[in-house]
């Protein structure tokens, strides 16, 4: 088991290009099942969740290799229709394979997905979308779907990111036109639409609440560049807000970070947003200020994935900040760890009240989920002394070499075998 040692107190300085987005590459890898020939993807992050997605593709009979940040998938020989329980348990996003698998094979056998422990994360909307396209589903020691999907009306009662993507992918392989209403509007859905259209699909409306898919068109292979990871950017900016200094990040579109930048600006950071980069500066001599309520919401609201890192920065501030987590039930698992570092935070249900303290101190802490792990690293860099962070397997699901990125920005961080 490895752990991260982080010595706080040194401001972050420097420039970094943010790696490709986990939440974009995973649905796009699932979409490769629908391609008519080999697909080459660039800017793919090296993450354990990506390795899991490649394993699933291989099990289904695709050729799938990652070399550096390039992935080549050849789905030509795919003939499997089942995903193993182990692969389904390894990450929640394995459910994204349901739509394209069914569209390609007319049959799909899966179990319930695992993933970060954020409270109950049902898949009822995914299944309802598949049913709306005329396929039968039996839930009996797993999920068994059969039938050739046909275009239909999919209405999502919650704008679920995964269910929107699953519906899009199933609809691309379905005969006829599908309309997805109350669709999620996250930028990664736009990336998926661009990828599908680059193969010859006809998908419109990503970024709005209504997505229309003209299904059944023959798709080719192709090449595609994965968008940058806005949540990795939010984590690094939060780390700079906590530690002080000045960082410049490129490879992400600042407009996708607007709500996060607004909170960090209200807290007293200088933020500069340009087409080609986003820069954050914080003078360590001046304390951050608590900000009025930070309420997570579907895009374009404040991202639930940035809640923990921003909370880590605001743990050391003058005044209070109220966080309201509207997306998931158990998304405060980093709070007891921050308290171990000296933070003053009270939670009740989906609300957390952060009373800013003057300083945090290093401690032994553990990441219990992916973004909570990024948050603890951010907090550690603003704290006095050394923090020993364990639970790195969570962090490696979504940050490619977090310690290397932080070192690039001048942080005193290393990963060691415990
Ligand atoms: C995606 C992101 C994740 C992010 C989340 C919310 C990926 C790979 N992951 O996760 O990083 O935190 O969006 O922005 O893109 N829900 C149901 N039934 C369903 C599906 C979802 O009730 O069938 C609920 C969930 O419990 C949750 C809400 O809908 O409360 C939003 O979840 P969803 O948007 O589906 O999240 P994911 O796609 O799993």
XYZ file of N, CA, C and O and ligand atoms in Angstrom, residues 22-23 26 92-93 120-126 158-163 165 186 304-305 327-328 331, ligand 1:
139
model
N -11.774 12.214 -17.033
C -12.289 10.865 -16.741
C -13.754 10.756 -17.182
O -14.140 9.770 -17.821
N -14.552 11.771 -16.842
C -15.983 11.660 -17.107
C -16.335 11.829 -18.578
O -17.478 11.652 -18.973
N -14.641 7.920 -20.248
C -15.336 6.658 -19.929
C -16.554 6.422 -20.831
O -16.654 5.365 -21.464
N -18.646 2.589 -11.011
C -20.051 2.842 -11.327
C -20.261 3.027 -12.832
O -21.286 2.631 -13.377
N -19.270 3.603 -13.494
C -19.449 3.907 -14.923
C -19.566 2.674 -15.796
O -19.878 2.805 -16.983
N -26.688 5.900 -1.724
C -27.360 5.103 -2.745
C -27.239 5.759 -4.129
O -27.511 6.951 -4.263
N -26.789 5.014 -5.101
C -26.723 5.570 -6.467
C -27.461 4.601 -7.372
O -26.877 3.749 -8.016
N -28.780 4.736 -7.393
C -29.580 3.774 -8.149
C -29.364 3.910 -9.661
O -28.784 4.879 -10.129
N -29.856 2.905 -10.384
C -29.744 2.946 -11.852
C -31.115 2.873 -12.508
O -31.241 2.527 -13.669
N -32.150 3.216 -11.714
C -33.510 3.109 -12.244
C -33.714 3.956 -13.509
O -34.421 3.545 -14.430
N -33.072 5.127 -13.576
C -33.270 5.996 -14.748
C -32.611 5.398 -15.991
O -33.121 5.528 -17.102
N -31.470 4.731 -15.771
C -30.801 4.058 -16.902
C -31.749 2.995 -17.472
O -31.935 2.885 -18.683
N -34.760 13.012 -13.145
C -33.608 13.778 -12.625
C -32.639 13.876 -13.808
O -32.482 12.897 -14.543
N -31.976 15.025 -13.990
C -31.025 15.081 -15.114
C -29.737 14.317 -14.797
O -28.682 14.900 -14.555
N -29.856 12.997 -14.793
C -28.707 12.134 -14.471
C -27.709 12.127 -15.634
O -28.091 11.923 -16.794
N -26.449 12.337 -15.294
C -25.403 12.351 -16.316
C -25.304 10.975 -16.974
O -25.360 10.834 -18.203
N -25.151 9.953 -16.144
C -24.955 8.601 -16.673
C -26.160 8.119 -17.474
O -26.011 7.510 -18.535
N -27.373 8.397 -16.970
C -28.575 7.929 -17.681
C -28.715 8.669 -19.013
O -29.125 8.078 -20.022
N -26.245 9.735 -20.850
C -25.246 9.156 -21.756
C -25.672 7.757 -22.228
O -25.540 7.419 -23.413
N -24.101 18.554 -18.592
C -22.664 18.623 -18.291
C -21.832 18.675 -19.578
O -22.196 18.056 -20.594
N -20.974 18.963 -7.794
C -20.819 18.165 -6.568
C -19.385 17.641 -6.440
O -18.860 17.514 -5.344
N -18.732 17.378 -7.571
C -17.364 16.841 -7.523
C -16.350 17.879 -7.025
O -15.232 17.520 -6.663
N -26.847 16.596 -4.435
C -26.773 15.518 -5.424
C -26.667 14.122 -4.794
O -27.281 13.179 -5.274
N -25.826 13.985 -3.791
C -25.588 12.659 -3.211
C -25.724 12.706 -1.686
O -25.488 13.743 -1.070
N -21.735 12.549 0.866
C -20.631 13.205 0.191
C -19.808 14.072 1.135
O -19.121 14.989 0.707
C -21.662 11.532 -12.893
C -20.167 11.732 -12.739
C -19.820 12.027 -11.294
C -20.643 13.205 -10.783
C -22.130 13.010 -11.057
C -22.957 14.236 -10.751
C -19.276 10.313 -14.489
C -18.497 9.113 -14.853
N -19.502 10.517 -13.188
O -22.018 10.419 -12.096
O -18.428 12.343 -11.235
O -20.467 13.305 -9.390
O -22.333 12.706 -12.459
O -22.494 15.338 -11.461
O -19.630 11.093 -15.344
N -29.869 8.899 -9.948
C -31.007 8.167 -9.739
N -31.267 7.130 -10.611
C -30.450 6.816 -11.644
C -29.284 7.589 -11.839
C -29.021 8.626 -10.970
O -31.767 8.424 -8.815
O -30.750 5.873 -12.395
C -29.548 10.006 -9.012
C -28.245 9.768 -8.244
O -28.449 8.968 -7.111
C -27.838 11.185 -7.903
C -28.331 11.993 -9.118
O -29.267 11.169 -9.783
O -28.497 11.617 -6.756
C -27.237 12.389 -10.083
O -26.489 11.236 -10.444
P -25.854 11.046 -11.903
O -25.902 12.349 -12.626
O -26.471 9.878 -12.541
O -24.354 10.702 -11.542
P -23.418 9.711 -12.303
O -23.742 9.689 -13.757
O -23.334 8.432 -11.568
